[in-house]
Coordinates of N, CA, C and O in Angstrom, one line a residue:
X254 N 0.8 -1.2 0.0 CA 0.0 0.0 0.0 C 0.9 1.3 0.0 O 1.8 1.4 0.8
X255 N 0.6 2.1 -0.9 CA 1.4 3.4 -1.0 C 1.0 4.4 0.0 O -0.2 4.5 0.3
X256 N 2.0 5.1 0.5 CA 1.7 6.2 1.4 C 1.4 7.5 0.6 O 2.1 7.8 -0.3
X257 N 0.3 8.2 0.9 CA 0.0 9.4 0.2 C 0.9 10.5 0.8 O 0.9 10.7 2.1
X258 N 1.6 11.2 0.0 CA 2.5 12.3 0.5 C 1.7 13.6 0.5 O 1.2 14.1 -0.5
X259 N 1.6 14.2 1.7 CA 0.9 15.4 2.0 C 1.8 16.6 1.5 O 3.0 16.4 1.3
X260 N 1.2 17.8 1.5 CA 2.1 19.0 1.1 C 3.2 19.1 2.1 O 4.3 19.5 1.7
X261 N 3.0 18.9 3.4 CA 4.1 19.0 4.4 C 5.1 18.0 4.1 O 6.3 18.3 4.1
X262 N 4.7 16.7 3.7 CA 5.7 15.7 3.4 C 6.5 16.1 2.1 O 7.7 15.9 2.1
X263 N 5.8 16.6 1.1 CA 6.5 17.0 -0.1 C 7.5 18.1 0.2 O 8.6 18.1 -0.4
X264 N 7.1 19.1 1.0 CA 8.0 20.2 1.4 C 9.3 19.6 2.1 O 10.4 20.0 1.8
X265 N 9.0 18.8 3.1 CA 10.1 18.2 3.9 C 11.0 17.4 3.0 O 12.3 17.5 3.1
X266 N 10.5 16.6 2.1 CA 11.3 15.8 1.2 C 12.1 16.6 0.2 O 13.3 16.4 0.0
X267 N 11.5 17.7 -0.3 CA 12.2 18.6 -1.2 C 13.4 19.3 -0.5 O 14.5 19.4 -1.0
X268 N 13.1 19.8 0.7 CA 14.2 20.4 1.5 C 15.3 19.4 1.8 O 16.5 19.7 1.7
X269 N 14.9 18.2 2.2 CA 15.9 17.2 2.5 C 16.8 16.9 1.3 O 18.0 16.8 1.3
X270 N 16.1 16.6 0.1 CA 16.8 16.4 -1.1 C 17.8 17.5 -1.4 O 18.9 17.3 -1.8
X271 N 17.3 18.7 -1.3 CA 18.2 19.9 -1.6 C 19.4 19.9 -0.7 O 20.5 20.4 -1.2
X272 N 19.4 19.5 0.5 CA 20.6 19.5 1.4 C 21.7 18.6 0.9 O 22.9 18.9 1.2
X273 N 21.3 17.5 0.2 CA 22.4 16.6 -0.2 C 23.3 17.2 -1.3 O 24.5 17.3 -1.0
X274 N 22.8 17.7 -2.4 CA 23.8 18.3 -3.3 C 24.3 19.6 -2.8 O 25.4 20.0 -3.1
X275 N 23.5 20.3 -1.9 CA 24.0 21.6 -1.3 C 25.3 21.3 -0.5 O 26.2 22.1 -0.6
X276 N 25.3 20.2 0.2 CA 26.4 19.9 1.0 C 27.7 19.6 0.2 O 28.8 20.1 0.4
X277 N 27.4 18.9 -0.9 CA 28.6 18.6 -1.8 C 29.1 19.8 -2.6 O 30.3 20.0 -2.7
X278 N 28.1 20.7 -3.0 CA 28.5 21.9 -3.7 C 29.3 22.8 -2.7 O 30.3 23.5 -3.1
X279 N 28.9 22.8 -1.4 CA 29.6 23.7 -0.5 C 31.0 23.2 -0.3 O 31.9 24.0 -0.2
X280 N 31.2 21.9 -0.2 CA 32.6 21.4 0.0 C 33.4 21.7 -1.3 O 34.6 22.2 -1.2
X281 N 32.8 21.5 -2.5 CA 33.5 21.8 -3.7 C 33.9 23.2 -3.8 O 35.0 23.5 -4.3
X282 N 33.0 24.2 -3.5 CA 33.3 25.6 -3.7 C 33.9 26.3 -2.5 O 34.6 27.3 -2.7
X283 N 33.7 25.8 -1.3 CA 34.2 26.6 -0.1 C 35.3 25.8 0.6 O 35.9 26.4 1.5
X284 N 35.4 24.5 0.4 CA 36.5 23.8 1.0 C 36.2 23.6 2.5 O 35.1 23.1 2.9
X285 N 37.1 24.0 3.3 CA 37.0 23.8 4.8 C 36.6 25.2 5.4 O 37.1 26.2 5.0
X286 N 35.7 25.1 6.4 CA 35.3 26.3 7.1 C 35.4 26.2 8.6 O 35.3 25.1 9.1
X287 N 35.5 27.3 9.3 CA 35.4 27.2 10.8 C 34.0 26.8 11.3 O 33.0 27.3 10.7
X288 N 34.0 26.0 12.4 CA 32.7 25.6 12.9 C 32.6 26.0 14.4 O 31.6 25.8 15.0
X289 N 33.6 26.7 14.9 CA 33.6 27.1 16.3 C 34.6 26.4 17.2 O 35.0 25.3 16.8
X290 N 34.9 27.0 18.3 CA 35.8 26.4 19.3 C 37.2 26.0 18.7 O 37.8 25.0 19.2
X291 N 37.5 26.7 17.6 CA 38.8 26.4 17.0 C 38.9 25.3 16.0 O 39.9 24.9 15.5
X292 N 37.7 24.7 15.7 CA 37.7 23.5 14.8 C 37.2 23.9 13.4 O 36.5 25.0 13.3
X293 N 37.6 23.1 12.5 CA 37.2 23.3 11.1 C 36.6 22.0 10.6 O 36.8 21.0 11.1
X294 N 35.8 22.2 9.5 CA 35.2 21.0 8.8 C 34.9 21.4 7.4 O 34.8 22.5 7.0
X295 N 34.7 20.3 6.5 CA 34.3 20.6 5.2 C 33.0 21.4 5.2 O 32.1 21.2 6.0
X296 N 32.9 22.4 4.3 CA 31.8 23.3 4.3 C 30.4 22.7 4.3 O 29.4 23.3 4.7
X297 N 30.2 21.5 3.8 CA 28.9 20.9 3.7 C 28.4 20.5 5.1 O 27.2 20.1 5.2
X298 N 29.2 20.6 6.1 CA 28.8 20.2 7.5 C 27.5 20.8 7.9 O 26.6 20.1 8.5
X299 N 27.2 22.1 7.6 CA 26.0 22.7 8.0 C 24.8 22.2 7.3 O 23.7 21.9 7.9
X300 N 24.9 21.9 6.0 CA 23.8 21.4 5.2 C 23.5 20.0 5.7 O 22.3 19.6 5.8
X301 N 24.5 19.2 6.0 CA 24.3 17.8 6.5 C 23.6 17.8 7.9 O 22.7 17.0 8.2
X302 N 24.1 18.7 8.7 CA 23.4 18.8 10.0 C 22.0 19.1 9.9 O 21.1 18.5 10.6
X303 N 21.6 20.0 9.0 CA 20.2 20.3 8.7 C 19.5 19.1 8.1 O 18.4 18.8 8.5
X304 N 20.2 18.4 7.2 CA 19.6 17.2 6.6 C 19.2 16.1 7.6 O 18.2 15.5 7.4
X305 N 20.0 16.0 8.6 CA 19.7 15.0 9.6 C 18.3 15.2 10.2 O 17.5 14.3 10.4
X306 N 18.0 16.5 10.5 CA 16.7 16.8 11.1 C 15.6 16.7 10.0 O 14.5 16.2 10.3
X307 N 15.9 17.3 8.9 CA 14.9 17.2 7.8 C 14.5 15.8 7.4 O 13.4 15.5 7.1
X308 N 15.5 14.9 7.5 CA 15.2 13.5 7.2 C 14.1 13.0 8.2 O 13.2 12.3 7.8
X309 N 14.3 13.3 9.5 CA 13.3 12.8 10.5 C 11.9 13.5 10.2 O 10.9 12.8 10.4
X310 N 11.9 14.7 9.9 CA 10.7 15.4 9.6 C 10.0 14.8 8.3 O 8.8 14.5 8.3
X311 N 10.8 14.5 7.3 CA 10.3 13.9 6.1 C 9.8 12.5 6.4 O 8.7 12.1 5.9
X312 N 10.5 11.7 7.3 CA 10.0 10.4 7.6 C 8.6 10.5 8.3 O 7.7 9.7 8.1
X313 N 8.5 11.5 9.2 CA 7.2 11.6 9.9 C 6.1 12.0 8.9 O 5.0 11.5 9.1
X314 N 6.4 12.8 8.0 CA 5.4 13.3 7.1 C 5.1 12.5 5.8 O 4.0 12.5 5.2
X315 N 6.2 11.7 5.4 CA 6.0 11.0 4.1 C 6.4 9.5 4.2 O 6.1 8.8 3.2
X316 N 7.0 9.1 5.2 CA 7.3 7.7 5.4 C 8.8 7.3 5.0 O 9.5 8.1 4.4
X317 N 9.2 6.2 5.5 CA 10.5 5.7 5.3 C 10.9 5.5 3.9 O 12.0 5.8 3.4
X318 N 10.0 4.9 3.1 CA 10.3 4.6 1.7 C 10.6 5.9 0.9 O 11.5 6.0 0.1
X319 N 9.8 7.0 1.2 CA 10.0 8.2 0.6 C 11.4 8.8 0.9 O 12.0 9.4 0.1
X320 N 11.8 8.6 2.1 CA 13.1 9.2 2.5 C 14.2 8.4 1.8 O 15.2 9.0 1.3
X321 N 14.1 7.1 1.7 CA 15.1 6.3 0.9 C 15.1 6.8 -0.5 O 16.2 6.9 -1.1
X322 N 14.0 7.0 -1.1 CA 13.9 7.5 -2.5 C 14.6 8.9 -2.6 O 15.2 9.2 -3.6
X323 N 14.4 9.7 -1.6 CA 14.9 11.1 -1.6 C 16.5 11.0 -1.5 O 17.1 11.8 -2.2
X324 N 17.0 10.0 -0.8 CA 18.5 9.9 -0.8 C 19.0 9.6 -2.3 O 20.0 10.1 -2.7
X325 N 18.3 8.7 -3.0 CA 18.6 8.3 -4.3 C 18.6 9.6 -5.2 O 19.5 9.9 -6.0
X326 N 17.5 10.4 -5.1 CA 17.4 11.6 -5.9 C 18.5 12.6 -5.6 O 19.1 13.1 -6.5
X327 N 18.7 12.8 -4.3 CA 19.8 13.7 -3.9 C 21.1 13.3 -4.3 O 22.0 14.1 -4.8
X328 N 21.4 12.0 -4.3 CA 22.7 11.4 -4.8 C 22.8 11.7 -6.3 O 23.9 12.1 -6.7
X329 N 21.8 11.5 -7.0 CA 21.8 11.7 -8.4 C 22.1 13.2 -8.7 O 22.9 13.5 -9.6
X330 N 21.4 14.1 -8.0 CA 21.7 15.5 -8.2 C 23.1 15.8 -7.8 O 23.8 16.6 -8.5
X331 N 23.6 15.2 -6.8 CA 25.0 15.5 -6.4 C 26.0 15.0 -7.5 O 27.0 15.7 -7.8
X332 N 25.7 13.9 -8.0 CA 26.6 13.3 -9.1 C 26.6 14.3 -10.3 O 27.7 14.5 -10.9
X333 N 25.5 14.9 -10.6 CA 25.4 15.8 -11.7 C 25.9 17.2 -11.4 O 26.6 17.8 -12.3
X334 N 25.8 17.7 -10.2 CA 26.2 19.0 -9.8 C 27.5 19.2 -9.2 O 28.1 20.2 -9.3
X335 N 28.0 18.2 -8.5 CA 29.2 18.3 -7.7 C 30.3 17.2 -8.2 O 30.0 16.5 -9.1
X336 N 31.4 17.2 -7.6 CA 32.4 16.3 -7.8 C 31.9 14.8 -7.6 O 31.4 14.5 -6.5
X337 N 32.0 14.0 -8.6 CA 31.5 12.6 -8.4 C 32.1 11.8 -7.2 O 31.4 11.1 -6.6
X338 N 33.3 12.1 -6.9 CA 33.9 11.4 -5.8 C 33.2 11.8 -4.5 O 33.0 11.0 -3.6
X339 N 32.9 13.1 -4.4 CA 32.1 13.6 -3.2 C 30.7 13.0 -3.2 O 30.2 12.7 -2.1
X340 N 30.1 12.9 -4.4 CA 28.8 12.3 -4.4 C 28.8 10.9 -3.9 O 27.9 10.5 -3.2
X341 N 29.8 10.1 -4.3 CA 29.8 8.7 -3.9 C 30.0 8.7 -2.4 O 29.4 7.9 -1.7
X342 N 31.0 9.5 -1.8 CA 31.2 9.5 -0.4 C 30.0 9.9 0.4 O 29.6 9.3 1.4
X343 N 29.3 10.9 -0.2 CA 28.1 11.5 0.5 C 27.0 10.5 0.5 O 26.3 10.3 1.5
X344 N 26.8 9.8 -0.6 CA 25.7 8.8 -0.7 C 26.0 7.7 0.2 O 25.1 7.2 1.0
X345 N 27.2 7.2 0.3 CA 27.5 6.1 1.2 C 27.3 6.5 2.6 O 26.7 5.8 3.5
X346 N 27.7 7.7 3.0 CA 27.5 8.3 4.3 C 26.0 8.4 4.6 O 25.6 8.1 5.7
X347 N 25.2 9.0 3.7 CA 23.8 9.1 4.0 C 23.1 7.8 4.1 O 22.3 7.7 5.0
X348 N 23.5 6.8 3.3 CA 22.8 5.5 3.4 C 23.1 4.8 4.8 O 22.3 4.3 5.5
X349 N 24.4 4.9 5.2 CA 24.8 4.3 6.5 C 24.1 5.0 7.6 O 23.6 4.4 8.5
X350 N 24.2 6.4 7.6 CA 23.6 7.2 8.6 C 22.1 6.9 8.7 O 21.5 6.8 9.8
X351 N 21.4 6.8 7.6 CA 20.0 6.5 7.5 C 19.7 5.2 8.1 O 18.7 5.1 8.9
X352 N 20.5 4.2 7.8 CA 20.2 2.8 8.4 C 20.4 2.9 9.9 O 19.5 2.3 10.6
X353 N 21.4 3.5 10.4 CA 21.6 3.6 11.8 C 20.6 4.4 12.5 O 20.1 4.2 13.6
X354 N 20.2 5.5 11.8 CA 19.1 6.4 12.3 C 17.8 5.6 12.5 O 17.2 5.8 13.5
X355 N 17.4 4.8 11.5 CA 16.2 4.0 11.7 C 16.3 3.1 12.9 O 15.3 3.0 13.6
X356 N 17.4 2.5 13.1 CA 17.6 1.6 14.3 C 17.4 2.3 15.6 O 16.9 1.7 16.6
X357 N 17.7 3.6 15.7 CA 17.6 4.4 16.9 C 16.2 5.1 17.0 O 15.6 5.1 18.0
X358 N 15.9 5.7 15.9 CA 14.7 6.6 15.8 C 13.4 5.8 16.1 O 12.6 6.2 16.9
X359 N 13.2 4.7 15.4 CA 12.0 3.9 15.4 C 11.6 3.5 16.9 O 10.5 3.8 17.3
X360 N 12.5 2.9 17.6 CA 12.1 2.5 19.0 C 11.9 3.7 19.9 O 11.1 3.7 20.9
X361 N 12.6 4.8 19.7 CA 12.5 6.0 20.6 C 11.4 6.9 20.2 O 11.0 7.8 21.0
X362 N 10.8 6.7 19.1 CA 9.7 7.6 18.6 C 8.5 7.6 19.6 O 7.8 8.6 19.8
X363 N 8.3 6.5 20.3 CA 7.2 6.4 21.2 C 7.4 7.3 22.4 O 6.5 7.7 23.1
X364 N 8.7 7.7 22.7 CA 9.0 8.6 23.8 C 8.9 10.1 23.4 O 9.1 10.9 24.2
X365 N 8.6 10.3 22.1 CA 8.4 11.7 21.7 C 9.3 12.0 20.5 O 10.4 11.4 20.3
X366 N 8.8 12.9 19.6 CA 9.5 13.2 18.4 C 10.9 13.8 18.7 O 11.9 13.4 18.1
X367 N 11.0 14.8 19.6 CA 12.3 15.5 19.9 C 13.3 14.5 20.5 O 14.5 14.6 20.1
X368 N 12.9 13.6 21.4 CA 13.8 12.6 22.0 C 14.4 11.7 20.9 O 15.6 11.5 20.8
X369 N 13.5 11.2 20.0 CA 13.9 10.4 18.9 C 14.8 11.1 17.9 O 15.8 10.6 17.5
X370 N 14.5 12.4 17.6 CA 15.4 13.1 16.7 C 16.8 13.4 17.3 O 17.8 13.2 16.6
X371 N 16.8 13.8 18.6 CA 18.1 14.1 19.2 C 19.0 12.8 19.3 O 20.2 12.8 18.9
X372 N 18.4 11.7 19.7 CA 19.2 10.5 19.8 C 19.6 9.9 18.5 O 20.8 9.6 18.3
X373 N 18.7 9.9 17.6 CA 19.0 9.3 16.2 C 20.0 10.2 15.5 O 20.9 9.7 14.8
X374 N 19.9 11.5 15.6 CA 20.8 12.4 15.0 C 22.2 12.3 15.5 O 23.2 12.4 14.8
X375 N 22.3 12.0 16.8 CA 23.6 11.9 17.4 C 24.3 10.7 16.8 O 25.5 10.7 16.4
X376 N 23.6 9.6 16.7 CA 24.1 8.4 16.0 C 24.4 8.6 14.5 O 25.5 8.3 14.0
X377 N 23.4 9.3 13.9 CA 23.5 9.5 12.4 C 24.7 10.4 12.1 O 25.4 10.2 11.1
X378 N 24.9 11.5 12.9 CA 25.9 12.4 12.5 C 27.3 11.8 12.8 O 28.3 12.1 12.0
X379 N 27.4 10.9 13.7 CA 28.7 10.3 13.9 C 29.0 9.3 12.8 O 30.1 9.3 12.2
X380 N 28.0 8.5 12.4 CA 28.2 7.5 11.3 C 28.5 8.3 10.0 O 29.4 7.9 9.3
X381 N 27.7 9.3 9.7 CA 27.9 10.1 8.5 C 29.3 10.7 8.4 O 29.9 10.6 7.4
X382 N 29.7 11.2 9.5 CA 31.0 11.9 9.6 C 32.1 10.9 9.3 O 33.1 11.1 8.6
X383 N 32.1 9.7 10.0 CA 33.2 8.7 9.9 C 33.3 8.2 8.5 O 34.4 8.2 7.9
X384 N 32.2 7.9 7.9 CA 32.2 7.3 6.5 C 32.6 8.4 5.5 O 33.4 8.2 4.6
X385 N 31.9 9.6 5.6 CA 32.2 10.6 4.6 C 33.7 11.0 4.6 O 34.3 11.1 3.6
X386 N 34.2 11.3 5.8 CA 35.6 11.8 5.9 C 36.6 10.7 5.4 O 37.5 11.0 4.7
X387 N 36.3 9.5 5.7 CA 37.2 8.4 5.3 C 37.2 8.3 3.8 O 38.2 8.2 3.1
X388 N 36.0 8.3 3.2 CA 35.9 8.1 1.7 C 36.3 9.4 0.9 O 36.9 9.2 -0.1
X389 N 35.9 10.5 1.4 CA 36.1 11.8 0.6 C 37.5 12.3 0.8 O 38.1 12.8 -0.1
X390 N 38.1 12.1 2.0 CA 39.4 12.7 2.3 C 40.5 11.7 2.7 O 41.6 12.1 2.9
X391 N 40.1 10.5 3.0 CA 41.0 9.5 3.3 C 41.6 9.7 4.7 O 42.6 9.1 5.1
X392 N 40.9 10.5 5.5 CA 41.4 10.8 6.9 C 40.2 11.2 7.8 O 39.2 11.6 7.3
X393 N 40.5 11.2 9.1 CA 39.5 11.7 10.0 C 39.9 13.0 10.7 O 39.4 13.3 11.7
X394 N 40.8 13.7 10.0 CA 41.3 14.9 10.5 C 40.2 15.9 10.9 O 40.4 16.6 11.9
X395 N 39.2 16.0 10.1 CA 38.1 17.0 10.4 C 37.0 16.4 11.3 O 35.9 17.1 11.4
X396 N 37.2 15.2 11.9 CA 36.1 14.6 12.6 C 35.6 15.5 13.8 O 34.3 15.7 13.9
X397 N 36.4 16.1 14.6 CA 35.8 16.9 15.7 C 35.0 18.1 15.1 O 33.9 18.4 15.7
X398 N 35.5 18.7 14.1 CA 34.7 19.8 13.5 C 33.4 19.3 12.8 O 32.4 20.0 12.9
X399 N 33.5 18.2 12.2 CA 32.2 17.6 11.6 C 31.2 17.4 12.7 O 30.0 17.7 12.6
X400 N 31.6 16.7 13.8 CA 30.7 16.4 14.9 C 30.1 17.7 15.5 O 28.9 17.8 15.7
X401 N 31.0 18.7 15.7 CA 30.5 20.0 16.3 C 29.6 20.7 15.3 O 28.5 21.2 15.8
X402 N 30.0 20.9 14.1 CA 29.1 21.6 13.1 C 27.7 21.0 13.0 O 26.7 21.7 12.9
X403 N 27.7 19.7 12.8 CA 26.4 19.0 12.7 C 25.6 19.1 14.0 O 24.4 19.2 13.9
X404 N 26.3 19.0 15.1 CA 25.5 19.2 16.4 C 24.9 20.6 16.5 O 23.7 20.7 16.9
X405 N 25.6 21.6 16.1 CA 25.1 23.0 16.1 C 23.8 23.0 15.3 O 22.8 23.5 15.7
X406 N 23.9 22.5 14.1 CA 22.7 22.6 13.2 C 21.5 21.7 13.7 O 20.4 22.1 13.6
X407 N 21.9 20.5 14.2 CA 20.8 19.7 14.7 C 20.1 20.3 15.9 O 18.9 20.4 16.0
X408 N 20.9 20.9 16.8 CA 20.3 21.6 18.0 C 19.4 22.8 17.6 O 18.3 23.0 18.1
X409 N 19.9 23.5 16.6 CA 19.2 24.7 16.1 C 17.9 24.3 15.5 O 16.8 24.8 15.7
X410 N 17.9 23.3 14.6 CA 16.7 22.8 13.9 C 15.7 22.2 14.9 O 14.5 22.4 14.8
X411 N 16.2 21.4 15.8 CA 15.3 20.8 16.8 C 14.7 21.9 17.7 O 13.5 21.8 18.0
X412 N 15.4 22.9 18.0 CA 14.8 24.0 18.8 C 13.7 24.7 18.0 O 12.6 25.0 18.6
X413 N 13.9 24.9 16.7 CA 12.8 25.5 15.9 C 11.6 24.6 15.8 O 10.5 25.1 16.0
X414 N 11.8 23.3 15.7 CA 10.7 22.4 15.7 C 10.0 22.4 17.0 O 8.7 22.3 17.0
X415 N 10.7 22.4 18.1 CA 10.1 22.5 19.4 C 9.2 23.7 19.6 O 8.1 23.6 20.1
X416 N 9.7 24.9 19.1 CA 8.9 26.1 19.2 C 7.6 26.0 18.3 O 6.5 26.3 18.8
X417 N 7.8 25.5 17.1 CA 6.6 25.3 16.2 C 5.6 24.3 16.8 O 4.4 24.6 16.8
X418 N 6.1 23.2 17.4 CA 5.2 22.3 18.0 C 4.4 22.9 19.2 O 3.2 22.6 19.3
X419 N 5.1 23.6 20.0 CA 4.4 24.3 21.1 C 3.3 25.3 20.6 O 2.3 25.3 21.2
X420 N 3.7 26.0 19.6 CA 2.7 26.9 19.1 C 1.5 26.2 18.5 O 0.3 26.7 18.7
X421 N 1.7 25.1 17.8 CA 0.6 24.3 17.3 C -0.3 23.8 18.4 O -1.5 23.8 18.3
X422 N 0.3 23.3 19.5 CA -0.4 22.7 20.6 C -1.3 23.8 21.2 O -2.4 23.6 21.5
X423 N -0.7 25.0 21.4 CA -1.4 26.1 22.0 C -2.6 26.6 21.1 O -3.7 26.9 21.5
X424 N -2.3 26.6 19.8 CA -3.4 27.0 18.8 C -4.5 26.0 18.8 O -5.7 26.4 18.8
X425 N -4.2 24.7 18.9 CA -5.3 23.7 19.0 C -6.1 23.8 20.3 O -7.3 23.6 20.3
X426 N -5.4 24.1 21.4 CA -6.0 24.2 22.7 C -6.9 25.4 22.8 O -7.8 25.4 23.6
X427 N -6.6 26.4 22.1 CA -7.3 27.7 22.2 C -8.6 27.7 21.5 O -9.2 26.9 20.9

């Protein structure tokens, strides 16, 4: 049975897909950037940090199959728009991170969306960073910066989602 994708789901999927080539284009065009506390990381770190949260939003709104299809679409766009070697490293990292994210997210979802997002993104950002850095750069030199940059974006995005969720609850209660 196919899942009907709502406008919210379509928006989340589109935003998620866009982060994949955006991350690769950022690395290609900007190289390494500061992420705070004296650390640096490949410039796509911020887009990937946002992607981790958008992936969970897309899963909630459109389902797991749609998210997996979105990875394929984003990888294809990356291959076309960015360096193919980065696209391969990025795709491998997204697939591994997504697999690990599912293993953490699904059981924790019963405890609440934000709990599931924070825990699964912690696992996902570590897996994504390890695989991407090894495949794209052959080293883990930027690992601390990758982890920090993705954490900043994850926390910012989850904070925005928490505020939106509270406003929706208040609007329904009113």
